XYZ file of C-alpha atoms in Angstrom:
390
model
C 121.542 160.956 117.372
C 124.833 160.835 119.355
C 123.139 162.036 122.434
C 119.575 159.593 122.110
C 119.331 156.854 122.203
C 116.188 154.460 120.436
C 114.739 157.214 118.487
C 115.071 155.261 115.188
C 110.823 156.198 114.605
C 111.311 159.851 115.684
C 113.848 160.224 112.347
C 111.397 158.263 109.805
C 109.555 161.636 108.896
C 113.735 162.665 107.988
C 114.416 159.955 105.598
C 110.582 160.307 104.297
C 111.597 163.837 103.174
C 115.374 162.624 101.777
C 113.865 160.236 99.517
C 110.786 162.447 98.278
C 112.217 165.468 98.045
C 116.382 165.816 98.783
C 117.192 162.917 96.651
C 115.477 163.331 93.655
C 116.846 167.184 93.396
C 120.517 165.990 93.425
C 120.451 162.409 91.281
C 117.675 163.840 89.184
C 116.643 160.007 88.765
C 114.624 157.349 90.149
C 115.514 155.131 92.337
C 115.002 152.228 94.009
C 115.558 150.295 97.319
C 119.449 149.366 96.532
C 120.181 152.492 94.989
C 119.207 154.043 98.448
C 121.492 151.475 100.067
C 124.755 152.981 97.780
C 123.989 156.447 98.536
C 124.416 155.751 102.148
C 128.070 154.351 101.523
C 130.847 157.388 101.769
C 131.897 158.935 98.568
C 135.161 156.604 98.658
C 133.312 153.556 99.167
C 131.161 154.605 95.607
C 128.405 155.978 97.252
C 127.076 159.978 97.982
C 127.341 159.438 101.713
C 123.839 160.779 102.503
C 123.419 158.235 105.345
C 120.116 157.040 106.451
C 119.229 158.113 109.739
C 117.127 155.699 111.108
C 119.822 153.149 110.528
C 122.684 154.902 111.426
C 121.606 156.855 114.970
C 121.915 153.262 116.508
C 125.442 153.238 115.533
C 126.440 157.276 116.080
C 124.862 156.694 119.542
C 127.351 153.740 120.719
C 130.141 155.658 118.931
C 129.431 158.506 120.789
C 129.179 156.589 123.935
C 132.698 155.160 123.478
C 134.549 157.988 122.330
C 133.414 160.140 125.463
C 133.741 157.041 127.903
C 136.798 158.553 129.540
C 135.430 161.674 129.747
C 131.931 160.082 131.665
C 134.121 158.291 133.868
C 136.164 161.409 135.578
C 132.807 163.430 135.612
C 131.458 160.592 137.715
C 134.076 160.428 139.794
C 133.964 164.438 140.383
C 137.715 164.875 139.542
C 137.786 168.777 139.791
C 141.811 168.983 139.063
C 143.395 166.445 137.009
C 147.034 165.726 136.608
C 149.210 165.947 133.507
C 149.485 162.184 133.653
C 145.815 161.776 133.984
C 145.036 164.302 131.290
C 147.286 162.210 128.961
C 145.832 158.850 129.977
C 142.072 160.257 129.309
C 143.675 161.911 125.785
C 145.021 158.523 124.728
C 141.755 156.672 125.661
C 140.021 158.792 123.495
C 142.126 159.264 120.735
C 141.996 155.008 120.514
C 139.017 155.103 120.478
C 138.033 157.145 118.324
C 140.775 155.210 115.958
C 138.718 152.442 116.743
C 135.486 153.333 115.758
C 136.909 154.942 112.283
C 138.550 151.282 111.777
C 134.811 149.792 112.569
C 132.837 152.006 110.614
C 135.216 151.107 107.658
C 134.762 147.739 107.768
C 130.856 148.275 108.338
C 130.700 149.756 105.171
C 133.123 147.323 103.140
C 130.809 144.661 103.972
C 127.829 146.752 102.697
C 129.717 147.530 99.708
C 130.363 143.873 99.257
C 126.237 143.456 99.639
C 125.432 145.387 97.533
C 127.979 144.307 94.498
C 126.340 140.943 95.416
C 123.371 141.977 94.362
C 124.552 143.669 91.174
C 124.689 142.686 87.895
C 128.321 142.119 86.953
C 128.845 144.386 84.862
C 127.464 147.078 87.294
C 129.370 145.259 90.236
C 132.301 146.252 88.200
C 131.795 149.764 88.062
C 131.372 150.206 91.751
C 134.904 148.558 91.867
C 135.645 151.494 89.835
C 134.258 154.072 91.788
C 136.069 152.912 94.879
C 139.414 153.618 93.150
C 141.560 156.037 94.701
C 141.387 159.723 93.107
C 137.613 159.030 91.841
C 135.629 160.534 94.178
C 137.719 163.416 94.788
C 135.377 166.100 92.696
C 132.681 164.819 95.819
C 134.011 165.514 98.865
C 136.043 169.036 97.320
C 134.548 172.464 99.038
C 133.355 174.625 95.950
C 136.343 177.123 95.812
C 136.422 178.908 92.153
C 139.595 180.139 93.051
C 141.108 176.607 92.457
C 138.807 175.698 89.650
C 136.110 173.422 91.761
C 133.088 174.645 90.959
C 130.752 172.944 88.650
C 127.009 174.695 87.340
C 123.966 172.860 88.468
C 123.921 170.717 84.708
C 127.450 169.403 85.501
C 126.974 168.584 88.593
C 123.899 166.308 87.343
C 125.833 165.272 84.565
C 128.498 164.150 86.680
C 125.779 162.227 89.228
C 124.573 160.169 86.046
C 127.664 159.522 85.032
C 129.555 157.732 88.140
C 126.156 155.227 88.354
C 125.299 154.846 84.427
C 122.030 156.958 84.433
C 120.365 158.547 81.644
C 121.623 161.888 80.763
C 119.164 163.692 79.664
C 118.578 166.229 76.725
C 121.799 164.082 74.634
C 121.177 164.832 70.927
C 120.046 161.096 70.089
C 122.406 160.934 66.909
C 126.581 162.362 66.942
C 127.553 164.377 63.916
C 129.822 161.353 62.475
C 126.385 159.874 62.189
C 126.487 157.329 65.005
C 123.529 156.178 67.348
C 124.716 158.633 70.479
C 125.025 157.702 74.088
C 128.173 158.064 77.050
C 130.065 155.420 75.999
C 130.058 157.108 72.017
C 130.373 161.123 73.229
C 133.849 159.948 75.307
C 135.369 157.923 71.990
C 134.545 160.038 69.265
C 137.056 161.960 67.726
C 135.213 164.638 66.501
C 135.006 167.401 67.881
C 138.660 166.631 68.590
C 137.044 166.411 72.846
C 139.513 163.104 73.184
C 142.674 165.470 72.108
C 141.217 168.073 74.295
C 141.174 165.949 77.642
C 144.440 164.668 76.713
C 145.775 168.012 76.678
C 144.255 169.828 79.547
C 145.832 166.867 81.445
C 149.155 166.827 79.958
C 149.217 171.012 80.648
C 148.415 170.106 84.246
C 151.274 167.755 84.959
C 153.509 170.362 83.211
C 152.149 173.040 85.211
C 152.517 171.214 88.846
C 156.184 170.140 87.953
C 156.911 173.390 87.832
C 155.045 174.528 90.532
C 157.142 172.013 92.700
C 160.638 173.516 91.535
C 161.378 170.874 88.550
C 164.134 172.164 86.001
C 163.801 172.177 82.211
C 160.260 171.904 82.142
C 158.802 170.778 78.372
C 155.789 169.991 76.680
C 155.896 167.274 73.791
C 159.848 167.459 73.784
C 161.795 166.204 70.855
C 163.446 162.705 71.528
C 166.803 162.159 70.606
C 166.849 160.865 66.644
C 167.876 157.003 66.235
C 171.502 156.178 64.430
C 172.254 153.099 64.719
C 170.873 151.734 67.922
C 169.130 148.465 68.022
C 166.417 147.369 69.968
C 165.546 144.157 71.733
C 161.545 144.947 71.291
C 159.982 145.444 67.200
C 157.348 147.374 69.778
C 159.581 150.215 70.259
C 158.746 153.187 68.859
C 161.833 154.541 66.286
C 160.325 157.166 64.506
C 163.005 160.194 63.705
C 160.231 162.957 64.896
C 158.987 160.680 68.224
C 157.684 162.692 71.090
C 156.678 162.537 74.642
C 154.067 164.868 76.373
C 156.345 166.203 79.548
C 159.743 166.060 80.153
C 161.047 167.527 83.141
C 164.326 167.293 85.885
C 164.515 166.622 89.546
C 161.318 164.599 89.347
C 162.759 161.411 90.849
C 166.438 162.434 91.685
C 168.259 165.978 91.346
C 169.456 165.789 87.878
C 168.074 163.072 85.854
C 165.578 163.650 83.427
C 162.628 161.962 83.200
C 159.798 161.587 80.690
C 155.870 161.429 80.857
C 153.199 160.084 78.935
C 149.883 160.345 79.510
C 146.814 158.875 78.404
C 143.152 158.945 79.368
C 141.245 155.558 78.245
C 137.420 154.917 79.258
C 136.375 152.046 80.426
C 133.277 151.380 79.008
C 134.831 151.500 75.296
C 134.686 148.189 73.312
C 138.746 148.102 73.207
C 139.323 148.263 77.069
C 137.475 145.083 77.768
C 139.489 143.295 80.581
C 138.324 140.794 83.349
C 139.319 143.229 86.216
C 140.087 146.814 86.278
C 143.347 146.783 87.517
C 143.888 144.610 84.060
C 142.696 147.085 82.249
C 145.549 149.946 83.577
C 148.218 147.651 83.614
C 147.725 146.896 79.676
C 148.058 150.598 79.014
C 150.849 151.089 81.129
C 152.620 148.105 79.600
C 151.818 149.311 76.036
C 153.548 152.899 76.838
C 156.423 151.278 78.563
C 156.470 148.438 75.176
C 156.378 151.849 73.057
C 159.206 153.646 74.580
C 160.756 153.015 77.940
C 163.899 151.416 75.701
C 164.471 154.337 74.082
C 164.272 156.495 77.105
C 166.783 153.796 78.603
C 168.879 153.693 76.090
C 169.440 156.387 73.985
C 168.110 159.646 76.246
C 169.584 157.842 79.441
C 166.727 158.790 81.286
C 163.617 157.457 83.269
C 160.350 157.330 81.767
C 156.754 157.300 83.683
C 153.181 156.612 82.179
C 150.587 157.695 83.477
C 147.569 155.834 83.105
C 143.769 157.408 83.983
C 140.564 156.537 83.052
C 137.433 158.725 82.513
C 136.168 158.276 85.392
C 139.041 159.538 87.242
C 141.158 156.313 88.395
C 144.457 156.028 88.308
C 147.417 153.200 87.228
C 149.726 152.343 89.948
C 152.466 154.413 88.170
C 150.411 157.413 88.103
C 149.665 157.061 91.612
C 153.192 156.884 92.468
C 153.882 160.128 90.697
C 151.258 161.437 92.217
C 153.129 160.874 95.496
C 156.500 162.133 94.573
C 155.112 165.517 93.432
C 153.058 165.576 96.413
C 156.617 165.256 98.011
C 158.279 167.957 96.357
C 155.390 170.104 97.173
C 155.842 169.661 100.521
C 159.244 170.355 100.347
C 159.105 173.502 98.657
C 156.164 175.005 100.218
C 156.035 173.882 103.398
C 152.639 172.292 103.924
C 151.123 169.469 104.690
C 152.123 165.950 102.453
C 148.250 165.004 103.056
C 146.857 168.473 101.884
C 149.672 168.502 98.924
C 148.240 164.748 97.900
C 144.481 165.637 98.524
C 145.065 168.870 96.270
C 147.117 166.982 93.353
C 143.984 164.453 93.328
C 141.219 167.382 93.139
C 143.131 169.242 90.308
C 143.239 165.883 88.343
C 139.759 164.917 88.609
C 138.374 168.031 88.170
C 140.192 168.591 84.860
C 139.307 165.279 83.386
C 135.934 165.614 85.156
C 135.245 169.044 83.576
C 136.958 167.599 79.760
C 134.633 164.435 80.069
C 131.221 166.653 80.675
C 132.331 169.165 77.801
C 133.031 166.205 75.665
C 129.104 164.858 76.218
C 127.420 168.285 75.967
C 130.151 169.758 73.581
C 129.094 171.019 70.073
C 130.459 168.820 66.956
C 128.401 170.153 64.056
C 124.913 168.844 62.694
C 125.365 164.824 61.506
C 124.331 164.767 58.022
C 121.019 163.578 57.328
C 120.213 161.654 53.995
C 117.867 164.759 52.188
C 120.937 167.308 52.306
C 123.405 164.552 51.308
C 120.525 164.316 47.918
C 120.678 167.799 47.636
C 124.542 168.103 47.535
C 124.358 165.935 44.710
C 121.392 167.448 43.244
C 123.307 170.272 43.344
C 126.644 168.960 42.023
C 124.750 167.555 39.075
C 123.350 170.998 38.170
C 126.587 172.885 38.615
C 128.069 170.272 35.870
C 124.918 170.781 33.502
C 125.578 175.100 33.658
C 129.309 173.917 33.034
């Protein structure tokens, strides 16, 4: 495609085969026209980035013919030897425009993005505003290593497909054990099971874990806050219970010697109770009902700095978790020596995958048989005949 141009017909027979047979494997759904159309949008943009290629050899072709411009040009000219100045000048051609074609595929696809929410129902327009949130495609565009813990079985990955564009999983018992009509939205809110503590846990164990990996002191999970005396608070909202606790604590997170306190909390979206106009509503109400809860306290009476950190189910992030998110991405790069954009990239993965992996177990997880109405009969039947033989 970069090297041909006008061969658009030659490549039907290609995207003939994706759609009958390639698609279907991976989505394990049907699909139709649009759906096609978001598949073709990179994984950051909401789609699967399995581009159509009888669209998109038009546009590789003219990239292709740009970025190697330079290159065609001294070739022509039958410059043997360059000089160092000329080697620079064809390096900095290239290397603009290849900057250049990056910035106009980007907005290519923001505009099909902005298409195809067009053409959405709202509600579904929404969620593709989700699923271009930073941190949420991450599982995606991760190389399978096991050694880090990305790996996911041919069911989860699926599962995970049908999840980030509200498909039908299939082979979900069609009743919970609390006796609820089942679906997505019910397996990610219902406490039993005890799946919600779970994901709140594995999360607040991985936070603990990378501030320590990064060279943060004093390192706690759910430490004790100081108890209340006589301290009065300008908020009723504050939280002054004698046995109050926090899920990390740790020092050297934002300066040297100050201590600092985390929260987390993992919300889904599609729950009843996190109804907002616009996502970015919907993180800033949790973030402002931790910080309501105790950021006086942590003020006040620990004389310390406290961070929530918001996420949602399907992997997005508040603006306070993102800017944690950063600052251990910092540290890491100052105590290992790598890269701040592989230190950031590998902070996201970990993240996802664990609430990923917490949100799948949570939908195929056991939670006992739901009770039907003959054995509730026979447990009285047989409560009534255990009386009688007393």
């Amino acid at each position: 495609m970069r090297t041909i141009n006008n061969i658009e017909h030659l490549l039907q027979p290609l995207e003939k085969a994706i759609q009958v047979s390639f698609l279907p494997t991976v989505v394990k759904h049907t699909f139709n026209e649009l759906d096609r159309l978001i598949y073709t949008l990179p994984a950051k943009f909401g789609g699967l980035g399995i581009f159509d290629p009888t669209k998109s050899c038009h546009t590789e072709f003219s990239s292709s013919t740009r970025a190697t411009a330079p290159l065609v040009h001294a070739i022509k000219d039958q410059q043997l030897f360059l000089t160092p100045e000329e080697n620079f000048a064809i390096s900095k051609e290239t290397s603009a425009a290849k900057a250049g074609i990056t910035i106009q595929k980007s907005a290519e696809h923001k505009i099909t993005l902005r298409r195809v929410q067009e053409r959405l129902p709202s509600e579904k327009a929404q969620h593709m505003e989700l699923l271009c949130k930073k941190g949420t495609s991450a599982w995606l565009t991760t190389l399978p290593l096991e050694e880090f813990g990305f790996v996911l079985n041919k069911q989860e990955f699926s599962d995970a497909i049908c999840l980030r564009y509200n498909y039908i999983i299939k082979n979900m018992p069609h009743r919970c054990a609390c006796g609820e009509a089942n679906s997505i939205n019910h397996a990610l809110c219902c406490k039993k099971g005890g799946y919600v503590s779970m994901r709140h846990n594995q999360l607040r164990d991985l936070i603990a874990h990378l501030l320590t990996s990064v060279g943060c002191r004093d390192v706690q999970t759910e430490p004790p806050l100081i108890p209340i005396d006589n301290e009065v608070f300008d908020r009723k909202s504050v939280n002054t219970a004698a046995e109050a606790r926090l899920d990390v604590s740790a020092r050297g997170v934002w300066n040297s010697m100050d201590r600092t306190f985390v929260d987390v909390r993992v919300f889904h979206h599609g729950a009843p109770s996190n109804k907002c106009p616009t996502i970015e509503k919907s993180f800033q109400k949790h973030e402002n009902e931790k910080k309501l809860t105790y950021n006086r306290r942590i003020l006040q009476v620990e004389k310390a700095t406290f961070t929530p950190l918001v996420y949602s189910t399907s992997g997005a992030m508040g603006d306070e978790a993102e800017k944690f998110q950063k600052r251990v991405a910092t540290l890491m790069t100052y105590k290992k020596g790598n890269l701040y954009s592989d230190c950031i990239s590998y902070i996201r993965k970990k993240i996802r995958f664990v609430i990923l992996r917490t949100v799948l177990t949570a939908i195929r997880g056991y939670r006992g048989h739901a009770l039907r109405a003959d054995d509730i009969n026979s447990d009285i039947h047989l409560i009534d005949h255990l009386k009688d033989d007393i």
